[in-house]
Short mmCIF file of C-alpha atoms and ligand atoms in Angstrom, two decimals:
data_model
loop_
_atom_site.label_atom_id
_atom_site.label_comp_id
_atom_site.label_asym_id
_atom_site.label_seq_id
_atom_site.Cartn_x
_atom_site.Cartn_y
_atom_site.Cartn_z
CA MET A 19 -148.09 -18.42 -45.18
CA PRO A 20 -151.33 -17.14 -44.53
CA SER A 21 -153.89 -18.67 -47.18
CA GLY A 22 -156.24 -16.42 -49.28
CA PHE A 23 -152.77 -14.73 -51.26
CA SER A 24 -149.50 -15.39 -53.27
CA TRP A 25 -146.16 -13.21 -53.13
CA SER A 26 -146.38 -13.00 -56.75
CA GLU A 27 -149.58 -11.36 -56.55
CA LEU A 28 -148.48 -8.82 -54.51
CA GLY A 29 -144.86 -8.31 -56.97
CA VAL A 30 -143.24 -9.46 -54.46
CA ASP A 31 -140.01 -12.52 -55.03
CA SER A 32 -140.94 -14.99 -52.98
CA ALA A 33 -137.32 -16.39 -52.86
CA ARG A 34 -136.45 -13.25 -50.33
CA ILE A 35 -139.28 -14.44 -48.10
CA HIS A 36 -138.32 -16.81 -45.02
CA VAL A 37 -141.53 -17.66 -42.54
CA VAL A 38 -140.11 -17.10 -38.80
CA LYS A 39 -143.86 -17.52 -38.30
CA GLU A 40 -146.47 -19.43 -39.62
CA ALA A 41 -149.68 -18.16 -38.30
CA GLU A 42 -152.89 -16.61 -40.34
CA LEU A 43 -153.86 -14.02 -40.43
CA PRO A 44 -155.77 -12.01 -37.33
CA SER A 45 -159.90 -12.44 -37.92
CA GLY A 46 -160.22 -9.22 -35.90
CA ARG A 47 -159.11 -5.40 -37.01
CA ARG A 48 -155.40 -4.54 -36.65
CA GLU A 49 -154.16 -0.97 -36.85
CA PHE A 50 -150.80 -1.95 -39.77
CA VAL A 51 -148.19 -3.74 -40.67
CA LEU A 52 -145.29 -4.09 -38.99
CA TYR A 53 -142.25 -3.48 -40.80
CA TRP A 54 -139.21 -4.69 -37.87
CA CYS A 55 -135.89 -3.64 -39.46
CA MET A 56 -133.21 -4.66 -37.40
CA VAL A 57 -130.09 -4.71 -40.18
CA ASN A 58 -131.59 -3.08 -43.15
CA HIS A 59 -131.01 0.76 -42.44
CA ARG A 60 -131.97 2.41 -45.55
CA ALA A 61 -135.94 2.94 -46.85
CA GLU A 62 -134.79 3.51 -50.49
CA GLU A 63 -134.02 0.05 -52.32
CA ASN A 64 -135.42 -1.81 -49.30
CA HIS A 65 -136.87 -5.83 -50.09
CA ALA A 66 -138.18 -6.02 -46.94
CA LEU A 67 -139.90 -2.49 -46.72
CA ASP A 68 -141.27 -3.25 -49.89
CA ALA A 69 -142.80 -6.50 -48.73
CA ALA A 70 -144.34 -4.72 -46.26
CA LEU A 71 -145.89 -1.77 -47.80
CA ALA A 72 -147.05 -4.96 -50.26
CA LEU A 73 -148.94 -6.63 -47.86
CA GLY A 74 -150.90 -3.50 -46.39
CA ASN A 75 -151.98 -2.19 -49.47
CA HIS A 76 -153.32 -5.74 -49.85
CA LEU A 77 -155.24 -5.73 -46.67
CA GLY A 78 -155.71 -2.54 -46.92
CA LEU A 79 -153.42 -1.46 -43.75
CA PRO A 80 -150.96 1.47 -43.07
CA VAL A 81 -147.38 0.49 -42.69
CA VAL A 82 -145.03 1.44 -39.86
CA VAL A 83 -141.22 1.06 -39.26
CA TYR A 84 -140.34 0.40 -36.39
CA LEU A 85 -136.45 0.33 -34.85
CA ALA A 86 -135.06 -0.41 -31.95
CA LEU A 87 -131.65 0.15 -30.23
CA ARG A 88 -130.53 -1.51 -27.38
CA PRO A 89 -127.44 -0.94 -25.39
CA ASP A 90 -127.09 -5.19 -24.32
CA TYR A 91 -126.19 -6.60 -27.70
CA PRO A 92 -122.53 -8.37 -27.77
CA HIS A 93 -119.65 -5.87 -28.52
CA ALA A 94 -122.05 -2.69 -27.96
CA SER A 95 -120.07 0.26 -27.93
CA GLU A 96 -120.45 4.05 -28.84
CA ARG A 97 -118.71 3.57 -31.96
CA LEU A 98 -121.61 1.66 -33.00
CA HIS A 99 -124.08 2.99 -31.61
CA ALA A 100 -123.14 5.94 -33.31
CA TRP A 101 -123.31 4.39 -36.73
CA ALA A 102 -126.77 2.81 -35.97
CA LEU A 103 -127.84 5.63 -34.76
CA GLU A 104 -126.88 7.41 -37.94
CA GLY A 105 -128.03 5.15 -39.87
CA MET A 106 -131.64 5.05 -38.25
CA SER A 107 -131.38 9.53 -38.43
CA ASP A 108 -131.38 8.43 -42.15
CA VAL A 109 -134.36 5.46 -41.98
CA ALA A 110 -136.34 8.23 -40.32
CA ALA A 111 -136.31 11.01 -42.63
CA GLY A 112 -136.05 8.52 -45.65
CA CYS A 113 -139.37 7.30 -43.86
CA ALA A 114 -140.92 10.28 -43.87
CA SER A 115 -140.81 11.19 -47.72
CA ARG A 116 -142.29 7.63 -48.06
CA GLY A 117 -145.06 9.27 -45.63
CA VAL A 118 -144.78 6.01 -43.42
CA PRO A 119 -144.64 6.22 -39.81
CA CYS A 120 -141.09 5.29 -37.89
CA TRP A 121 -141.23 5.02 -34.77
CA MET A 122 -138.00 4.48 -32.88
CA GLU A 123 -137.10 3.36 -29.02
CA LEU A 124 -133.91 2.51 -26.65
CA PRO A 125 -134.93 -0.56 -24.99
CA ARG A 126 -132.80 -1.30 -22.18
CA THR A 127 -133.33 -4.38 -21.67
CA ALA A 128 -134.05 -8.13 -23.40
CA ASP A 129 -137.29 -8.06 -21.68
CA GLU A 130 -138.75 -4.34 -22.46
CA HIS A 131 -137.83 -4.96 -26.27
CA VAL A 132 -139.82 -8.20 -26.84
CA ALA A 133 -142.60 -6.65 -24.09
CA ARG A 134 -142.95 -3.70 -26.95
CA LEU A 135 -142.54 -6.98 -29.22
CA ALA A 136 -145.46 -8.32 -28.05
CA GLU A 137 -147.73 -5.19 -27.35
CA LEU A 138 -147.27 -4.15 -31.76
CA GLY A 139 -147.96 -8.15 -32.48
CA ARG A 140 -150.84 -7.44 -30.57
CA ARG A 141 -151.59 -4.41 -32.75
CA ALA A 142 -150.26 -5.65 -35.99
CA ALA A 143 -151.61 -7.68 -39.07
CA ILE A 144 -148.27 -9.39 -39.64
CA ILE A 145 -145.10 -8.10 -38.99
CA VAL A 146 -142.13 -8.08 -41.29
CA SER A 147 -138.70 -7.87 -40.28
CA ASP A 148 -135.31 -9.00 -41.83
CA LEU A 149 -132.85 -12.11 -42.94
CA PHE A 150 -129.82 -11.65 -41.90
CA PRO A 151 -128.27 -15.52 -40.62
CA THR A 152 -125.94 -14.08 -38.16
CA PHE A 153 -125.03 -12.70 -35.10
CA ILE A 154 -128.20 -11.83 -33.08
CA ILE A 155 -130.56 -11.44 -35.53
CA PRO A 156 -131.76 -15.51 -36.06
CA GLY A 157 -132.15 -15.24 -32.14
CA HIS A 158 -133.92 -12.43 -32.02
CA LEU A 159 -136.35 -13.46 -34.35
CA HIS A 160 -136.80 -16.82 -32.81
CA GLY A 161 -137.28 -14.82 -29.10
CA ALA A 162 -139.99 -12.38 -31.66
CA ALA A 163 -141.97 -15.52 -33.14
CA ARG A 164 -142.18 -16.55 -29.50
CA ALA A 165 -143.92 -13.22 -28.48
CA VAL A 166 -146.46 -13.04 -31.19
CA GLN A 167 -149.19 -14.45 -32.16
CA VAL A 168 -149.51 -12.88 -36.13
CA PRO A 169 -147.14 -14.12 -38.91
CA LEU A 170 -143.76 -13.24 -38.59
CA VAL A 171 -141.75 -13.53 -42.00
CA ALA A 172 -138.15 -12.22 -43.07
CA VAL A 173 -136.80 -10.92 -46.02
CA ASP A 174 -133.75 -11.01 -48.09
CA ALA A 175 -132.72 -7.57 -48.46
CA SER A 176 -129.48 -7.65 -48.37
CA CYS A 177 -127.95 -10.07 -51.30
CA VAL A 178 -128.59 -9.10 -55.06
CA VAL A 179 -129.49 -13.15 -55.63
CA PRO A 180 -131.54 -13.93 -52.67
CA MET A 181 -129.77 -16.25 -50.70
CA GLN A 182 -131.92 -19.23 -50.65
CA ARG A 183 -131.71 -19.57 -54.06
CA VAL A 184 -128.89 -21.51 -53.42
CA ALA A 185 -130.35 -24.37 -51.77
CA THR A 186 -126.76 -25.24 -50.53
CA LEU A 187 -123.66 -24.88 -48.51
CA GLN A 188 -121.12 -24.02 -51.01
CA ALA A 189 -117.47 -25.58 -51.26
CA GLY A 190 -115.76 -22.00 -52.20
CA ALA A 191 -116.66 -19.26 -54.93
CA TYR A 192 -115.61 -22.04 -57.26
CA THR A 193 -118.81 -23.36 -57.06
CA LEU A 194 -120.57 -20.21 -56.35
CA ARG A 195 -119.85 -17.76 -59.25
CA PRO A 196 -121.43 -20.17 -61.52
CA LYS A 197 -124.60 -20.98 -59.89
CA LEU A 198 -125.08 -16.92 -59.52
CA GLN A 199 -123.56 -15.88 -62.08
CA LYS A 200 -126.65 -17.34 -64.10
CA LEU A 201 -129.49 -16.09 -62.16
CA TRP A 202 -127.74 -12.28 -62.54
CA PRO A 203 -129.38 -11.54 -66.13
CA GLU A 204 -132.58 -11.76 -63.33
CA TYR A 205 -131.58 -10.28 -60.57
CA LEU A 206 -128.86 -7.78 -61.47
CA GLY A 207 -130.37 -5.05 -63.52
CA ARG A 208 -134.03 -5.44 -60.98
CA ILE A 209 -134.22 -1.89 -59.34
CA LEU A 210 -136.91 -1.70 -57.06
CA PRO A 211 -139.46 0.43 -57.45
CA ALA A 212 -140.19 2.79 -54.73
CA ARG A 213 -143.87 1.26 -54.23
CA LYS A 214 -146.45 4.02 -52.60
CA PRO A 215 -148.94 3.15 -49.16
CA LYS A 216 -152.04 3.18 -50.28
CA VAL A 217 -153.12 3.94 -46.88
CA SER A 218 -151.77 6.58 -44.49
CA GLY A 219 -150.76 6.09 -41.01
CA HIS A 220 -150.06 9.49 -40.06
CA ARG A 221 -152.96 9.23 -37.53
CA LEU A 222 -151.56 6.00 -35.38
CA HIS A 223 -149.87 6.74 -32.69
CA PRO A 224 -147.06 4.81 -31.28
CA GLU A 225 -148.26 4.14 -27.63
CA PHE A 226 -144.52 4.61 -26.08
CA GLU A 227 -142.52 8.10 -26.58
CA PRO A 228 -140.30 7.53 -29.76
CA ALA A 229 -136.58 8.00 -29.23
CA ASP A 230 -135.03 11.06 -31.71
CA ALA A 231 -131.95 8.85 -32.90
CA ARG A 232 -130.78 12.36 -33.34
CA ALA A 233 -130.44 13.29 -30.11
CA ALA A 234 -129.67 9.85 -29.03
CA ARG A 235 -126.38 10.15 -31.30
CA GLU A 236 -124.92 13.04 -29.22
CA ALA A 237 -125.78 11.71 -25.86
CA LEU A 238 -123.68 8.31 -26.31
CA GLY A 239 -121.95 8.82 -23.16
CA SER A 240 -125.54 8.33 -21.32
CA PHE A 241 -125.77 4.41 -22.51
CA ASP A 242 -124.14 1.73 -20.68
CA ILE A 243 -121.60 0.99 -22.88
CA ASP A 244 -117.80 0.28 -23.65
CA HIS A 245 -116.92 3.66 -24.12
CA ASP A 246 -113.59 2.95 -24.79
CA VAL A 247 -114.25 2.39 -28.41
CA LYS A 248 -114.91 5.42 -30.28
CA PRO A 249 -117.05 6.90 -32.89
CA LEU A 250 -115.16 6.63 -36.08
CA ALA A 251 -114.46 10.38 -38.09
CA GLU A 252 -116.43 8.89 -40.65
CA ARG A 253 -120.14 8.83 -40.15
CA GLY A 254 -123.21 5.76 -40.70
CA GLY A 255 -126.44 5.93 -42.77
CA ARG A 256 -128.12 6.38 -46.11
CA LYS A 257 -126.56 10.02 -47.61
CA ALA A 258 -122.89 8.83 -45.73
CA GLY A 259 -123.15 5.50 -47.90
CA LEU A 260 -124.38 7.07 -51.01
CA ASP A 261 -121.75 11.05 -50.98
CA ALA A 262 -118.75 7.02 -50.68
CA LEU A 263 -120.26 5.19 -53.24
CA ARG A 264 -119.83 8.64 -55.47
CA THR A 265 -116.74 8.77 -54.46
CA PHE A 266 -115.23 5.23 -55.38
CA LEU A 267 -116.95 5.65 -58.48
CA GLN A 268 -115.42 8.60 -59.64
CA SER A 269 -111.54 8.25 -57.58
CA LYS A 270 -111.00 4.74 -57.30
CA LEU A 271 -112.75 2.76 -59.30
CA GLU A 272 -110.23 2.92 -62.11
CA GLY A 273 -107.20 0.88 -61.23
CA TYR A 274 -108.83 -1.17 -58.61
CA ASP A 275 -108.55 -4.38 -60.83
CA THR A 276 -104.93 -3.92 -60.19
CA GLN A 277 -104.54 -1.69 -57.07
CA ARG A 278 -107.39 -3.47 -54.45
CA ASN A 279 -104.81 -5.57 -53.24
CA ASP A 280 -101.83 -2.94 -52.71
CA PRO A 281 -101.98 -1.33 -49.12
CA GLY A 282 -100.29 1.22 -50.11
CA HIS A 283 -102.42 2.64 -52.13
CA SER A 284 -106.17 3.32 -51.12
CA HIS A 285 -108.52 1.67 -54.18
CA GLN A 286 -110.56 -0.20 -51.80
CA SER A 287 -114.68 1.10 -52.32
CA ASN A 288 -114.62 1.60 -47.93
CA LEU A 289 -118.13 -0.08 -48.86
CA SER A 290 -118.32 -2.92 -46.64
CA PRO A 291 -119.74 -1.09 -43.05
CA PHE A 292 -123.03 0.92 -45.24
CA PHE A 293 -123.09 -2.90 -46.49
CA HIS A 294 -123.31 -4.29 -43.20
CA TRP A 295 -125.69 -1.86 -41.57
CA GLY A 296 -127.57 -1.83 -44.62
CA ASN A 297 -127.17 1.50 -45.54
CA LEU A 298 -126.59 0.75 -49.30
CA PHE A 299 -128.48 -2.23 -50.62
CA ALA A 300 -125.46 -4.40 -53.29
CA GLY A 301 -127.39 -4.23 -56.16
CA GLU A 302 -127.53 -0.97 -56.17
CA ALA A 303 -123.77 -0.18 -55.67
CA ALA A 304 -123.00 -3.29 -58.73
CA ARG A 305 -125.50 -1.63 -61.02
CA ALA A 306 -123.24 2.19 -59.99
CA ALA A 307 -120.42 0.73 -60.99
CA ILE A 308 -121.49 -1.34 -63.91
CA ARG A 309 -123.11 2.38 -65.23
CA ALA A 310 -120.12 4.07 -64.47
CA ARG A 311 -117.46 1.49 -66.82
CA GLY A 312 -119.55 -0.85 -68.44
CA THR A 313 -119.73 -4.65 -67.48
CA ASP A 314 -116.16 -5.72 -68.80
CA HIS A 315 -114.42 -3.16 -67.40
CA PRO A 316 -111.29 -5.26 -65.67
CA ALA A 317 -112.25 -3.04 -62.56
CA VAL A 318 -115.78 -3.43 -62.52
CA ARG A 319 -115.32 -6.92 -63.78
CA SER A 320 -113.66 -7.13 -60.22
CA PHE A 321 -115.59 -5.28 -58.14
CA LEU A 322 -118.45 -7.25 -58.64
CA GLU A 323 -116.40 -10.51 -57.50
CA GLU A 324 -115.74 -8.71 -54.07
CA LEU A 325 -119.10 -7.82 -54.31
CA LEU A 326 -121.74 -10.08 -56.03
CA VAL A 327 -119.43 -13.42 -54.99
CA ARG A 328 -117.10 -13.04 -52.12
CA ARG A 329 -119.68 -11.22 -50.33
CA GLU A 330 -122.44 -13.80 -50.95
CA LEU A 331 -120.65 -16.43 -50.23
CA GLY A 332 -120.74 -15.24 -46.76
CA PHE A 333 -124.20 -15.32 -47.05
CA ASN A 334 -124.50 -19.44 -48.13
CA TYR A 335 -121.99 -20.48 -45.27
CA CYS A 336 -124.31 -18.38 -42.62
CA LEU A 337 -127.62 -19.32 -44.29
CA HIS A 338 -126.72 -23.04 -44.29
CA THR A 339 -124.61 -23.28 -40.99
CA PRO A 340 -126.72 -22.90 -37.43
CA VAL A 341 -125.31 -19.99 -35.45
CA PRO A 342 -123.67 -22.05 -32.83
CA ARG A 343 -121.56 -23.46 -35.79
CA GLN A 344 -120.35 -20.88 -37.77
CA LEU A 345 -117.76 -20.42 -35.55
CA SER A 346 -116.19 -23.83 -35.53
CA VAL A 347 -113.61 -25.64 -36.13
CA GLU A 348 -115.94 -29.07 -36.26
CA SER A 349 -118.09 -26.76 -39.61
CA LEU A 350 -113.80 -26.19 -41.31
CA PRO A 351 -113.73 -29.21 -44.55
CA ALA A 352 -112.47 -31.76 -43.38
CA TRP A 353 -108.80 -31.64 -44.90
CA ALA A 354 -108.61 -27.97 -42.83
CA ARG A 355 -110.01 -29.45 -39.97
CA ASP A 356 -108.00 -32.79 -39.98
CA THR A 357 -104.53 -30.76 -40.50
CA LEU A 358 -104.77 -28.35 -37.50
CA SER A 359 -105.79 -31.06 -35.51
CA ALA A 360 -102.40 -33.05 -36.32
CA HIS A 361 -100.60 -29.59 -35.45
CA GLN A 362 -102.10 -28.17 -32.74
CA GLN A 363 -99.19 -29.75 -30.46
CA ASP A 364 -96.61 -28.17 -32.66
CA ARG A 365 -94.49 -25.39 -30.65
CA ARG A 366 -95.93 -21.35 -31.60
CA GLU A 367 -93.19 -19.08 -31.87
CA HIS A 368 -95.11 -16.58 -29.92
CA LEU A 369 -97.57 -17.03 -28.28
CA TYR A 370 -99.96 -13.57 -26.95
CA THR A 371 -102.48 -12.36 -24.71
CA ARG A 372 -105.99 -11.74 -26.30
CA GLU A 373 -104.81 -8.39 -24.33
CA ASP A 374 -101.52 -8.90 -25.88
CA LEU A 375 -103.06 -9.13 -29.12
CA ALA A 376 -105.68 -6.01 -28.67
CA ALA A 377 -103.12 -3.78 -27.53
CA ALA A 378 -100.45 -4.52 -30.95
CA ARG A 379 -97.93 -5.51 -28.46
CA THR A 380 -96.13 -8.38 -30.76
CA ALA A 381 -92.92 -8.46 -32.11
CA ASP A 382 -94.38 -8.24 -36.10
CA GLY A 383 -94.41 -4.98 -36.94
CA LEU A 384 -96.83 -5.00 -39.66
CA TRP A 385 -98.94 -6.47 -37.70
CA ASN A 386 -99.11 -4.24 -35.13
CA ALA A 387 -99.94 -1.39 -37.30
CA ALA A 388 -103.01 -3.64 -38.67
CA GLN A 389 -104.55 -4.19 -34.91
CA ARG A 390 -103.68 0.41 -34.80
CA GLU A 391 -105.74 0.75 -38.76
CA LEU A 392 -108.38 -2.08 -36.92
CA ARG A 393 -108.75 0.16 -33.63
CA GLU A 394 -108.80 3.41 -35.04
CA ARG A 395 -110.26 3.37 -38.01
CA GLY A 396 -112.24 0.54 -37.27
CA ARG A 397 -111.23 -2.32 -40.12
CA ILE A 398 -108.34 -3.62 -41.89
CA HIS A 399 -107.06 -2.86 -45.21
CA ASN A 400 -107.88 -6.10 -46.81
CA TYR A 401 -104.47 -7.99 -48.16
CA LEU A 402 -103.38 -7.20 -44.48
CA ARG A 403 -106.35 -8.43 -42.92
CA MET A 404 -105.62 -11.65 -44.06
CA LEU A 405 -102.35 -11.33 -42.87
CA TRP A 406 -103.54 -10.15 -39.58
CA GLY A 407 -105.81 -13.31 -38.99
CA LYS A 408 -103.03 -15.54 -40.36
CA LYS A 409 -100.79 -14.17 -37.67
CA ILE A 410 -103.33 -15.11 -34.81
CA LEU A 411 -103.75 -18.33 -36.20
CA GLU A 412 -99.94 -18.83 -35.68
CA TRP A 413 -100.29 -17.44 -32.42
CA SER A 414 -102.88 -18.85 -30.62
CA PRO A 415 -102.93 -22.21 -28.52
CA THR A 416 -105.73 -23.99 -30.33
CA PRO A 417 -107.30 -23.21 -33.64
CA GLN A 418 -110.71 -22.83 -32.27
CA GLN A 419 -108.46 -20.06 -29.56
CA ALA A 420 -107.76 -18.53 -32.26
CA LEU A 421 -111.16 -18.34 -33.83
CA GLU A 422 -112.59 -16.87 -31.23
CA ARG A 423 -109.85 -14.47 -30.83
CA ILE A 424 -110.00 -13.53 -34.70
CA ALA A 425 -113.80 -12.89 -34.06
CA TRP A 426 -114.13 -11.03 -30.39
CA LEU A 427 -111.03 -8.62 -31.68
CA ASN A 428 -112.60 -7.44 -35.44
CA ASP A 429 -116.32 -7.67 -33.74
CA LYS A 430 -115.18 -5.53 -31.49
CA TYR A 431 -113.42 -2.63 -33.21
CA ALA A 432 -114.88 -3.19 -36.65
CA VAL A 433 -117.43 -1.16 -38.01
CA ASP A 434 -118.66 -3.74 -40.60
CA GLY A 435 -117.59 -6.58 -38.35
CA ARG A 436 -120.65 -9.21 -36.81
CA ASP A 437 -121.58 -10.03 -41.14
CA PRO A 438 -121.69 -13.26 -42.46
CA SER A 439 -118.18 -11.15 -44.45
CA SER A 440 -117.06 -11.46 -41.02
CA VAL A 441 -117.71 -15.22 -40.05
CA ALA A 442 -116.80 -16.19 -43.77
CA ASN A 443 -113.08 -14.99 -43.72
CA PHE A 444 -112.40 -15.78 -39.87
CA MET A 445 -113.07 -19.50 -41.41
CA TRP A 446 -111.01 -18.34 -44.61
CA VAL A 447 -108.19 -17.78 -42.35
CA LEU A 448 -108.32 -22.03 -41.04
CA GLY A 449 -109.73 -23.28 -44.55
CA LEU A 450 -112.68 -22.82 -45.41
CA HIS A 451 -113.62 -22.35 -49.10
CA ASP A 452 -109.89 -23.05 -49.70
CA ARG A 453 -108.08 -25.78 -50.81
CA PRO A 454 -105.16 -27.38 -48.79
CA PHE A 455 -100.75 -25.68 -49.83
CA GLN A 456 -97.61 -27.88 -48.80
CA GLU A 457 -97.86 -29.22 -45.20
CA ARG A 458 -95.76 -27.17 -42.47
CA LYS A 459 -95.84 -26.34 -38.28
CA VAL A 460 -98.30 -25.25 -36.68
CA LEU A 461 -100.26 -24.82 -40.05
CA GLY A 462 -99.99 -28.07 -41.24
CA LYS A 463 -101.76 -27.62 -44.73
CA VAL A 464 -103.59 -24.09 -44.00
CA ARG A 465 -102.50 -21.44 -46.74
CA PRO A 466 -99.92 -19.48 -45.02
CA MET A 467 -99.05 -15.18 -45.07
CA SER A 468 -96.01 -13.80 -44.37
CA SER A 469 -95.30 -10.16 -42.89
CA LEU A 470 -91.56 -10.54 -44.97
CA ARG A 471 -93.46 -11.44 -48.20
CA THR A 472 -95.91 -8.77 -47.77
CA ALA A 473 -93.86 -6.37 -46.93
CA ASP A 474 -91.39 -6.59 -49.67
CA LYS A 475 -94.35 -7.40 -52.81
CA TYR A 476 -95.67 -4.38 -51.16
CA ASP A 477 -94.73 -0.53 -51.13
CA LEU A 478 -95.99 -0.08 -47.12
CA GLY A 479 -94.15 3.47 -47.15
CA PRO A 480 -97.01 5.17 -46.86
CA TYR A 481 -98.60 2.74 -45.02
CA LEU A 482 -96.87 2.18 -42.05
CA ALA A 483 -96.04 6.53 -41.87
CA ARG A 484 -100.05 6.17 -41.26
CA TRP A 485 -100.16 3.21 -38.51
CA ALA A 486 -96.40 2.32 -36.95
CA ARG A 487 -95.16 3.51 -34.07
CA PRO A 488 -91.63 3.61 -32.72
CA GLU A 489 -92.58 1.10 -30.31
CA ASP A 490 -92.30 -1.54 -32.78
CA ALA A 491 -90.65 -3.61 -33.98
CA PRO A 492 -89.16 -2.65 -37.45
CA VAL A 493 -90.86 -4.19 -40.91
CA LYS A 494 -87.89 -5.79 -42.26
CA ILE A 495 -88.38 -4.51 -45.93
CA LYS A 496 -85.65 -3.64 -47.54
CA ARG A 497 -83.25 -7.03 -45.56
CA VAL A 498 -85.45 -9.20 -48.01
CA ARG A 499 -85.19 -6.32 -50.95
CA ARG A 500 -81.52 -6.51 -51.34
CA MET A 501 -80.99 -10.78 -50.45
CA ALA A 502 -83.74 -10.47 -53.28
CA ALA A 503 -81.08 -8.62 -55.50
CA ASP A 504 -77.65 -10.55 -54.08
C1 FAD B 615 -109.83 -11.76 -41.03
C2 FAD B 615 -110.67 -11.02 -41.90
C3 FAD B 615 -111.54 -10.34 -41.15
C4 FAD B 615 -112.94 -9.83 -42.16
N1 FAD B 615 -114.07 -9.13 -41.64
C5 FAD B 615 -114.90 -8.56 -42.49
C6 FAD B 615 -115.65 -8.01 -41.65
O1 FAD B 615 -115.82 -8.44 -40.89
N2 FAD B 615 -116.92 -7.63 -42.67
C7 FAD B 615 -116.57 -7.72 -43.91
O2 FAD B 615 -117.07 -6.90 -44.76
N3 FAD B 615 -115.67 -8.19 -44.15
C8 FAD B 615 -114.71 -8.55 -43.24
N4 FAD B 615 -113.24 -9.14 -44.28
C9 FAD B 615 -113.67 -9.03 -45.57
C10 FAD B 615 -112.84 -7.95 -46.54
O3 FAD B 615 -111.33 -7.88 -46.12
C11 FAD B 615 -113.84 -6.62 -46.64
O4 FAD B 615 -114.59 -6.76 -46.77
C12 FAD B 615 -113.11 -5.53 -47.24
O5 FAD B 615 -112.01 -5.14 -46.45
C13 FAD B 615 -114.11 -4.61 -47.13
O6 FAD B 615 -113.29 -3.17 -47.45
P1 FAD B 615 -113.64 -2.75 -49.14
O7 FAD B 615 -115.52 -2.14 -48.45
O8 FAD B 615 -113.08 -0.76 -49.27
O9 FAD B 615 -113.90 -3.80 -50.03
P2 FAD B 615 -114.01 -3.65 -51.68
O10 FAD B 615 -112.67 -4.29 -51.44
O11 FAD B 615 -114.16 -2.44 -52.20
O12 FAD B 615 -115.19 -5.28 -51.77
C14 FAD B 615 -115.95 -4.38 -52.22
C15 FAD B 615 -117.09 -5.43 -50.40
O13 FAD B 615 -116.77 -6.13 -51.57
C16 FAD B 615 -117.54 -7.49 -50.43
N5 FAD B 615 -115.72 -8.12 -50.03
C17 FAD B 615 -114.76 -7.67 -49.86
N6 FAD B 615 -114.17 -8.48 -50.33
C18 FAD B 615 -114.18 -9.52 -49.50
C19 FAD B 615 -114.45 -10.93 -48.79
N7 FAD B 615 -113.04 -11.30 -48.69
N8 FAD B 615 -115.03 -11.71 -47.77
C20 FAD B 615 -116.51 -10.86 -48.81
N9 FAD B 615 -117.10 -9.56 -48.67
C21 FAD B 615 -116.38 -8.97 -49.50
C22 FAD B 615 -117.56 -5.96 -49.19
O14 FAD B 615 -119.01 -5.52 -49.11
C23 FAD B 615 -117.30 -4.58 -50.06
O15 FAD B 615 -117.51 -3.83 -49.29
C24 FAD B 615 -112.77 -9.90 -43.57
C25 FAD B 615 -111.90 -10.10 -43.84
C26 FAD B 615 -111.03 -11.13 -42.78
C27 FAD B 615 -109.69 -11.92 -43.98
#
């Protein structure tokens, strides 16, 4: 970090800071501190915005928030653009209410985008961005670091316990959980107050024509993106996220521990896209659940396990695994790698193409229903998501191809995709963060899951009524039940 101050003097937790570009503060007059907001689309309880404001106040400079949306990121579609723009529109409103200028633009190419960052970098004293250890974000940060001469830091506004507090790759939830639990007293109740800017930026001008997120949302047809993946009926953004959190606490938290896994009951929170796009901070959702029922309520304990342990396990995996190796069988634990390799030549009962899978054209009616939910609702019920991934592993020529298909299908359609939780769970399908099971064909010792057993375990009637189609193979529920009764 530039000499002359420390993060703790500024009231910023240094564990959240990752220095991307080490440089001295520029000696000449600069106009602002820049928060280049890539991931955390919220103006409230955003540690990156807070760090930018702390720096601005210290240096006697205003803060400017800069948002950009390009059409060329992997899987860019009307669905993803819509969610991004809805979030950005709420960021603009949130910044306005905090007296922070928010400049948005829609660069068409990487060159345009990098040139803009270089230009803003010549006006800024320092650039703050988001620490998000997967997808295109690390690459964007390193590209920007080459283009600017000022310090560039990435701030963790995603995890409740800053991901850098756990310094090593964890084998599973069982090793991460006790480490996080030790740190929860320090972090769980910590509310980030809304720091006020000491210097107003209202006279600053972007020196480019800023875009309007709301108008862009209405003009999705004009972008060079995938127009077949349609926006969801559900809206993205901060306001929608807070509404979804309220609905969850009021009507779904009770029973979450016993019914979350049951696809017939809708007891999941449905909050994952809001966390992925940073519309909500996981800490505020955790605190709200604790306020609603108390820490010891079984539903709250179960929700915190998912939100704080399982979710942060994904960040741990991505933080400690370089992006090119995150989706590789080579990054699996040795037992999983070895067993999958030993069974690579086993005959598969079905082999489908990626296109068959995308079109939900398999002999498994339940799988087809789950794939349709993914295509149309932008995610899959958690239990069926596990089954969905396991079947792709069984039905692909090699484990590596299975991984690539799971990632492609999930990230193309899922509004919560392209996230550390996506990456870690794709890898979980192949054995990451898991243990060996009894050996069988194709999967070896990797945990199996069966559509037949799922259908027998849960009442899938309501789920199939919503997502199955007449052309699907019937889901064999009664046969298994009868056999059990015989
Ligand atoms: C093959 C596969 C792909 C997946 N892809 C994604 C993805 O792209 N994005 C994504 O966010 N999650 C993914 N998951 C994890 C999990 O299925 C979703 O987080 C969960 O279903 C989201 O629904 P919810 O918000 O209602 O979850 P809830 O049950 O209400 O859980 C609350 C929050 O905890 C977190 N969480 C819950 N389960 C998990 C988990 N297993 N791992 C990590 N975090 C979890 C999420 O942030 C979630 O919003 C995937 C799981 C599998 C098996």
